[in-house]
GROMACS .gro file of N, CA and C in nm:
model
  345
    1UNK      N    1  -0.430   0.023   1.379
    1UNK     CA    2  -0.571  -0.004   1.366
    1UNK      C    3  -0.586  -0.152   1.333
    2UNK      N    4  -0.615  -0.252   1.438
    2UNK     CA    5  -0.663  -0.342   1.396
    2UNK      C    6  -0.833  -0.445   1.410
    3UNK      N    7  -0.851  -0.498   1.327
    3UNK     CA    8  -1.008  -0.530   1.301
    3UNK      C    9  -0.999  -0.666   1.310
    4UNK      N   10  -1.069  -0.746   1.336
    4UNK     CA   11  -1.064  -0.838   1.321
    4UNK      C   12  -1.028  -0.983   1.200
    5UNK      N   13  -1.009  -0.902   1.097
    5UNK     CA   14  -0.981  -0.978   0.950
    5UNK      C   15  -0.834  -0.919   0.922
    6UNK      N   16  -0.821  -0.753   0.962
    6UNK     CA   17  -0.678  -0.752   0.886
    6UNK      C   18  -0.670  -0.657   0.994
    7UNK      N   19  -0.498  -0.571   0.982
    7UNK     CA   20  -0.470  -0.483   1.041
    7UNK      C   21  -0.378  -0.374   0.966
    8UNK      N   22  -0.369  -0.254   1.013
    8UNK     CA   23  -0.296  -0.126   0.949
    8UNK      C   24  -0.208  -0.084   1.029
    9UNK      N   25  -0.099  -0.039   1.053
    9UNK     CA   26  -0.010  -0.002   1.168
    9UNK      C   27   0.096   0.067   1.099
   10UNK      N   28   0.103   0.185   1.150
   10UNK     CA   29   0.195   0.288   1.052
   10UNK      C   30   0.299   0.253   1.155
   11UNK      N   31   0.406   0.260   1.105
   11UNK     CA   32   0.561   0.241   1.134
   11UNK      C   33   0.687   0.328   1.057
   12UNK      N   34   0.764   0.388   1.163
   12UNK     CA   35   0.855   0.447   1.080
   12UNK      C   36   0.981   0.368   1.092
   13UNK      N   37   1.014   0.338   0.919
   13UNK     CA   38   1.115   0.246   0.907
   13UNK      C   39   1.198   0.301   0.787
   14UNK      N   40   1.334   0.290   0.804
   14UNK     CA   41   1.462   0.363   0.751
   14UNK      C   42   1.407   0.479   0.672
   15UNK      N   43   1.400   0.543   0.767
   15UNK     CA   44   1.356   0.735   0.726
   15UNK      C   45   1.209   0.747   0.680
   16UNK      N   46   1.115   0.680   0.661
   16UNK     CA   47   0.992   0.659   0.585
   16UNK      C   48   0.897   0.595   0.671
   17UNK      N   49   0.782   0.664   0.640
   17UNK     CA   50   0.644   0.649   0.722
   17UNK      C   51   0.610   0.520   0.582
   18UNK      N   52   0.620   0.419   0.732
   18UNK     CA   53   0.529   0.246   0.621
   18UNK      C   54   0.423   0.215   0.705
   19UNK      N   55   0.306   0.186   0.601
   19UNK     CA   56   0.203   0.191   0.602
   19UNK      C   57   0.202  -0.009   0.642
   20UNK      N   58   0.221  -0.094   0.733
   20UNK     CA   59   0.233  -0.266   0.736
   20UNK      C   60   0.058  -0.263   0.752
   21UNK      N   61   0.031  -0.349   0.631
   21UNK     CA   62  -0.095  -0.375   0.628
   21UNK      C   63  -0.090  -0.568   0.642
   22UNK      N   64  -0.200  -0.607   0.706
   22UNK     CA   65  -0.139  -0.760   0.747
   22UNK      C   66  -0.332  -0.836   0.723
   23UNK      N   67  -0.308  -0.898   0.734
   23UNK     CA   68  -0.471  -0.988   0.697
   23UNK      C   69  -0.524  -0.990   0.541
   24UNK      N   70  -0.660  -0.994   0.546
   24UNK     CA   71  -0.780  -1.053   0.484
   24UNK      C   72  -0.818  -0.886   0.414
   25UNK      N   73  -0.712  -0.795   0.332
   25UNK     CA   74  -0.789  -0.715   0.290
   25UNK      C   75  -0.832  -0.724   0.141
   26UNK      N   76  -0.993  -0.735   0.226
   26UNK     CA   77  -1.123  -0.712   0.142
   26UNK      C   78  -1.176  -0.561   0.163
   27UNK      N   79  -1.289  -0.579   0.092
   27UNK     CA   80  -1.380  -0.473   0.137
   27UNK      C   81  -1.392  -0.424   0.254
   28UNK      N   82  -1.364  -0.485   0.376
   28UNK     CA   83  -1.417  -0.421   0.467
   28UNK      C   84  -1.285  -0.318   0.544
   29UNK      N   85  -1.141  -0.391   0.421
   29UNK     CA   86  -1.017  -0.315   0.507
   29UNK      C   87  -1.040  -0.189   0.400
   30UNK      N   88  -1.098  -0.179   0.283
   30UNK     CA   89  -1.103  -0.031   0.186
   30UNK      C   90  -1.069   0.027   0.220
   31UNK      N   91  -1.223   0.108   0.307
   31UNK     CA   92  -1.216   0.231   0.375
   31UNK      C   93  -1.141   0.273   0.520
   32UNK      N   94  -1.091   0.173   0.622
   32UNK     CA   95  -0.985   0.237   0.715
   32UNK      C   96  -0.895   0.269   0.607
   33UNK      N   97  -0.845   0.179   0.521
   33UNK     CA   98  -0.738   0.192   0.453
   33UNK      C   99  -0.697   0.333   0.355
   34UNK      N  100  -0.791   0.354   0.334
   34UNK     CA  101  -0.834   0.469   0.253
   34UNK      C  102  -0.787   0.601   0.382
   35UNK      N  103  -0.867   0.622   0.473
   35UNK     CA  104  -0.840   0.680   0.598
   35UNK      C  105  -0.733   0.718   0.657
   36UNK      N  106  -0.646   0.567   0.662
   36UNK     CA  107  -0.510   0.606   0.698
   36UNK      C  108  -0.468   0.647   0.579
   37UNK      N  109  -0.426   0.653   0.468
   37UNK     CA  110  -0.307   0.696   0.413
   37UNK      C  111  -0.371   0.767   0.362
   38UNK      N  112  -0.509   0.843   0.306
   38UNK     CA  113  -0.524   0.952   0.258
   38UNK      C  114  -0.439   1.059   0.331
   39UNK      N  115  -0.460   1.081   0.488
   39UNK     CA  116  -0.375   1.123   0.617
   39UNK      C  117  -0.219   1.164   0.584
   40UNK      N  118  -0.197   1.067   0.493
   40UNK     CA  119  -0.018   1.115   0.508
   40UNK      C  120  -0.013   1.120   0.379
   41UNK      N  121  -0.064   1.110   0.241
   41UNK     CA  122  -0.085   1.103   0.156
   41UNK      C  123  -0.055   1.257   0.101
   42UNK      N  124   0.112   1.285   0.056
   42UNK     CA  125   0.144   1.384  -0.039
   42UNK      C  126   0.233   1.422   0.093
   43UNK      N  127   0.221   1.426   0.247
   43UNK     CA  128   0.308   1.478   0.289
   43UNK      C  129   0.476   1.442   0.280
   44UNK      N  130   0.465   1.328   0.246
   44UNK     CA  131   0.587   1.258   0.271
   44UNK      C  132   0.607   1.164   0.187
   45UNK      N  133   0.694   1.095   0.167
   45UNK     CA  134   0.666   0.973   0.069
   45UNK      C  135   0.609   0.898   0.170
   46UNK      N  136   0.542   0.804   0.134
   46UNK     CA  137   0.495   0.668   0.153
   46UNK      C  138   0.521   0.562   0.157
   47UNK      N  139   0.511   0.479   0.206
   47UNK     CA  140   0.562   0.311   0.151
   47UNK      C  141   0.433   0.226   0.185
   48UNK      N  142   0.359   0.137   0.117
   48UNK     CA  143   0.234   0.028   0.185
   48UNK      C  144   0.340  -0.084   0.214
   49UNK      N  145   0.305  -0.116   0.280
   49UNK     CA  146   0.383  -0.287   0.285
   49UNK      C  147   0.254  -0.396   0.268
   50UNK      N  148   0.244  -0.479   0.202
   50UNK     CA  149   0.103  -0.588   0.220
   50UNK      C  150   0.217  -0.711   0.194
   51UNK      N  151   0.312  -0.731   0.227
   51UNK     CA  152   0.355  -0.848   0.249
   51UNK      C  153   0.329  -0.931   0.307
   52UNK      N  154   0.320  -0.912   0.442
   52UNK     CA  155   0.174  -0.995   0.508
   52UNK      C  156   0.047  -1.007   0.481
   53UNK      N  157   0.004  -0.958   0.374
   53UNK     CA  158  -0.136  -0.991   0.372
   53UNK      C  159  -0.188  -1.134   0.278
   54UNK      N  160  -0.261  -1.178   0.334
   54UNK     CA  161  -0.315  -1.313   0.316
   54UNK      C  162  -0.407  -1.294   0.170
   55UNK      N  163  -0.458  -1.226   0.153
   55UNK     CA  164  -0.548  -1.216   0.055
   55UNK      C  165  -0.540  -1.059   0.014
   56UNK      N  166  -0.591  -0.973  -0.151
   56UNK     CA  167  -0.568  -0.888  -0.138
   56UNK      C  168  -0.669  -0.894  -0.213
   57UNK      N  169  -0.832  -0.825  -0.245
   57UNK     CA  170  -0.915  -0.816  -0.353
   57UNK      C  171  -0.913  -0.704  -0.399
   58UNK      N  172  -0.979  -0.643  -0.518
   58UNK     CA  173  -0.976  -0.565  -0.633
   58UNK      C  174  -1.071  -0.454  -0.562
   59UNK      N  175  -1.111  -0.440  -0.408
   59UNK     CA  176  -1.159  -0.347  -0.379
   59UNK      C  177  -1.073  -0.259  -0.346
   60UNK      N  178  -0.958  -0.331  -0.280
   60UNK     CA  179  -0.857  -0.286  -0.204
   60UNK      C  180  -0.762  -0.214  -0.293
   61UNK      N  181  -0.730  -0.264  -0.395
   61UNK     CA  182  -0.672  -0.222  -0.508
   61UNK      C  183  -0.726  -0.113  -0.583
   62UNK      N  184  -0.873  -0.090  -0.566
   62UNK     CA  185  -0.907   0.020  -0.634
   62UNK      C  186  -0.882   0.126  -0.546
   63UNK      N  187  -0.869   0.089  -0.426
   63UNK     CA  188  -0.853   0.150  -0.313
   63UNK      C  189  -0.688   0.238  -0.327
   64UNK      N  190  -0.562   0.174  -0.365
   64UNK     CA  191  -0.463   0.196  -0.413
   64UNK      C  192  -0.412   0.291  -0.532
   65UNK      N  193  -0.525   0.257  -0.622
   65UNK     CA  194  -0.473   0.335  -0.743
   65UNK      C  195  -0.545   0.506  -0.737
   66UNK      N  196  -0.635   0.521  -0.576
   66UNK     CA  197  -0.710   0.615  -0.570
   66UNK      C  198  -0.578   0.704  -0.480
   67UNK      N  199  -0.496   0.614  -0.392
   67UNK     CA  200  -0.412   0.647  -0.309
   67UNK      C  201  -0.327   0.688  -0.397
   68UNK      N  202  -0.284   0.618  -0.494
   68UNK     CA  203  -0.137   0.669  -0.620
   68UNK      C  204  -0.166   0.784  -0.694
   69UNK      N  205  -0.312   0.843  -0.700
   69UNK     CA  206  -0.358   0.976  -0.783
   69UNK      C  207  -0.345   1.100  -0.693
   70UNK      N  208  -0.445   1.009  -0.549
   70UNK     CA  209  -0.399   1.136  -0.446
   70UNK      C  210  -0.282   1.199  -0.413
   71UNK      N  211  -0.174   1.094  -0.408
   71UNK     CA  212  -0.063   1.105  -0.363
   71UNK      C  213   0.006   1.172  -0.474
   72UNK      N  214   0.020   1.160  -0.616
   72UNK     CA  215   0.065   1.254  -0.711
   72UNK      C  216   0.023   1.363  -0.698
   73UNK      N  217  -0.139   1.405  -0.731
   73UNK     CA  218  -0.212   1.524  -0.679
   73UNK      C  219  -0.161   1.615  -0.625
   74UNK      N  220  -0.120   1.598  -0.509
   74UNK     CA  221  -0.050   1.637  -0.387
   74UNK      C  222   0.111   1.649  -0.422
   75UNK      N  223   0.193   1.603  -0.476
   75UNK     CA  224   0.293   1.614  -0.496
   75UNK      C  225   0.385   1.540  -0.421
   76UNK      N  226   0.367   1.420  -0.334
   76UNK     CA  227   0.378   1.359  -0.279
   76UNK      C  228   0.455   1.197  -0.361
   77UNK      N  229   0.463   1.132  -0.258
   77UNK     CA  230   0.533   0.967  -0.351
   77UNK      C  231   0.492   0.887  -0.274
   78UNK      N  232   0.430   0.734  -0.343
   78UNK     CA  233   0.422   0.646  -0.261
   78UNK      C  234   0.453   0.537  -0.390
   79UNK      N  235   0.488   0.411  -0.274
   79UNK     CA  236   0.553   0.320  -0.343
   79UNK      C  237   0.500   0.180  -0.269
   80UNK      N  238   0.465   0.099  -0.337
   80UNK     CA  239   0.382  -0.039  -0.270
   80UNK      C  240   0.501  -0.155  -0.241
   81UNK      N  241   0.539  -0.222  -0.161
   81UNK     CA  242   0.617  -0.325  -0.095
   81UNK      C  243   0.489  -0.481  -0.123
   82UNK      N  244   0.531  -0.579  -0.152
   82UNK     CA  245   0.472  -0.702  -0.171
   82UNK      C  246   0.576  -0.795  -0.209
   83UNK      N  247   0.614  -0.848  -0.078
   83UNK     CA  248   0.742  -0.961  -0.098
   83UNK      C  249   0.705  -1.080  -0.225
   84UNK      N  250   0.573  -1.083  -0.207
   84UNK     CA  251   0.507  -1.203  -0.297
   84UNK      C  252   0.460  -1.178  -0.434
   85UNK      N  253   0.455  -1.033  -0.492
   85UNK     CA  254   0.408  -0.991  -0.583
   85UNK      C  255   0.463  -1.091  -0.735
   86UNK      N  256   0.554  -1.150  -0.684
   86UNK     CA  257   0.572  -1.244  -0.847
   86UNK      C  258   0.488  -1.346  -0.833
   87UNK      N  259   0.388  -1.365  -0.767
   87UNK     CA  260   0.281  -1.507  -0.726
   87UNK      C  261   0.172  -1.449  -0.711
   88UNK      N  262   0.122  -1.329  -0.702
   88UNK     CA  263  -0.004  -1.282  -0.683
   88UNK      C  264   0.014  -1.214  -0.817
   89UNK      N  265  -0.121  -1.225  -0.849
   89UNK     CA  266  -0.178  -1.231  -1.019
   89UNK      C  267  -0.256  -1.104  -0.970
   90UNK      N  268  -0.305  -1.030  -0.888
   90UNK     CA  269  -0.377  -0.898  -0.893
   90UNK      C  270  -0.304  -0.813  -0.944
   91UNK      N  271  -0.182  -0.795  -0.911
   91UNK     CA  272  -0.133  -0.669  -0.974
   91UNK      C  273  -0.128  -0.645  -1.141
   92UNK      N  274  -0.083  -0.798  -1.172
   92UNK     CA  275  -0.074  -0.854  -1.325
   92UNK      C  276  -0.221  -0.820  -1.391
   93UNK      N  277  -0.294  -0.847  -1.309
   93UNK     CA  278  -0.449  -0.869  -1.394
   93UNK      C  279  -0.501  -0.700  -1.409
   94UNK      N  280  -0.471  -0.589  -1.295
   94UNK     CA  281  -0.520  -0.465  -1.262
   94UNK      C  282  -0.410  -0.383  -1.325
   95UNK      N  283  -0.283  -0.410  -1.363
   95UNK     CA  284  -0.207  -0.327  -1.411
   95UNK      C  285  -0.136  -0.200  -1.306
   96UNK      N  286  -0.154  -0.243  -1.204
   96UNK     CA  287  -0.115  -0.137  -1.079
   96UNK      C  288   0.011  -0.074  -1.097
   97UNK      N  289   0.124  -0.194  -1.112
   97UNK     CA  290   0.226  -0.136  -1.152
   97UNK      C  291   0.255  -0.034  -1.243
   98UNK      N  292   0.210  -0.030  -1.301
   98UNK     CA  293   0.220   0.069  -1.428
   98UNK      C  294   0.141   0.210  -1.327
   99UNK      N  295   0.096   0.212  -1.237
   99UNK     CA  296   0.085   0.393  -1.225
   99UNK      C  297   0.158   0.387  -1.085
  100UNK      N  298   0.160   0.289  -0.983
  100UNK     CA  299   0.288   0.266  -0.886
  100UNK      C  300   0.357   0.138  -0.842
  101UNK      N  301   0.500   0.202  -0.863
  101UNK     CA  302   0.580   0.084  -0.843
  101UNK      C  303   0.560   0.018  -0.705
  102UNK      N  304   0.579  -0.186  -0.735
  102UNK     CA  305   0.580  -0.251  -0.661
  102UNK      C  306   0.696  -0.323  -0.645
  103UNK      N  307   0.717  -0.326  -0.518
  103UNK     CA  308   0.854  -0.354  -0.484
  103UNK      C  309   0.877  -0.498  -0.408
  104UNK      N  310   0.989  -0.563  -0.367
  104UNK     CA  311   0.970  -0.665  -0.292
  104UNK      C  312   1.024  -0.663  -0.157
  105UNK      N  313   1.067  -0.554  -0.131
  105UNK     CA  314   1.156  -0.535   0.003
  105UNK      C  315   1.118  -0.368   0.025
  106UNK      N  316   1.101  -0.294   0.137
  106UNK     CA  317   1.099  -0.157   0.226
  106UNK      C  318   1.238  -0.138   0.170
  107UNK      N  319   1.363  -0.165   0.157
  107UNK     CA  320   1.453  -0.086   0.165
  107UNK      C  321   1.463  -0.104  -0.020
  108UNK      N  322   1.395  -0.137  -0.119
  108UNK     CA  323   1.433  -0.124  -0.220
  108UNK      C  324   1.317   0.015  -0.247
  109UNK      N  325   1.215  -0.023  -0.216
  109UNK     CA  326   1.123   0.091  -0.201
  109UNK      C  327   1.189   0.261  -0.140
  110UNK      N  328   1.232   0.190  -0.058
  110UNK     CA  329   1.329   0.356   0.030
  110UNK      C  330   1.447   0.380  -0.086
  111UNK      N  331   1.512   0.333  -0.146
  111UNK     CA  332   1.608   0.380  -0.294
  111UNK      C  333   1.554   0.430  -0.382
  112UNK      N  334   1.422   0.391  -0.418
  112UNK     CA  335   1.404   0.433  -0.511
  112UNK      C  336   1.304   0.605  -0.473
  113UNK      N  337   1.243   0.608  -0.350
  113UNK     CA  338   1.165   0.696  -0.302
  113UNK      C  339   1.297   0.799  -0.278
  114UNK      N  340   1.414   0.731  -0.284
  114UNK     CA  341   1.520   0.887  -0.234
  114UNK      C  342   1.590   0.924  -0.387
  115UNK      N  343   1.505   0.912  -0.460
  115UNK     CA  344   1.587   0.912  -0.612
  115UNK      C  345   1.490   1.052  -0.671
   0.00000   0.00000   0.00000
């Protein structure tokens, strides 16, 4: 799914459905975003990747911690990928980490999702 500001593209990478999210997500990536992974959300583990993403706002993020409840809910696992996460101050400021782990690499994410 891509829009003109960002894009979503599910990919299956070393055994795991990843969610590569890439652009400008704001508000307007929320709700696809919401869409897609509600969708796989508890079936399987998860992985987001936003390593590519250029910008990430606190909509999007609320957007996440709705995905980390569903996905427990459900009985399910998901785990967030952000190569850059020691330089981006959202997670620091929102506390995300603390209800799902953020990772810096897909295959550290896939170790810990097979644990």
């Amino acid at each position: 799914m891509t829009h003109a500001t960002f894009a979503i593209e599910p990919r299956q990478q070393e055994g795991r459905l990843v969610l590569h999210l890439s652009g400008e997500l704001d508000l307007a990536a929320r709700e696809p975003l919401l869409r897609e992974s509600e969708r796989h959300a508890g079936a399987a583990p998860v992985v987001l990747d936003l390593s590519d993403a250029r910008f990430i706002d606190a909509s999007v993020v609320g957007a996440l911690f709705r995905l980390a409840r569903l996905s427990r809910d459900r009985g399910g696992r998901l785990a967030l990928v952000d190569s850059h996460a020691a330089t981006r101050s959202i997670w620091r400021l929102t506390g995300y980490p603390e209800v799902c782990p953020v990772f810096v690499s897909i295959q550290e994410a896939t170790a810990a999702l097979l644990k």
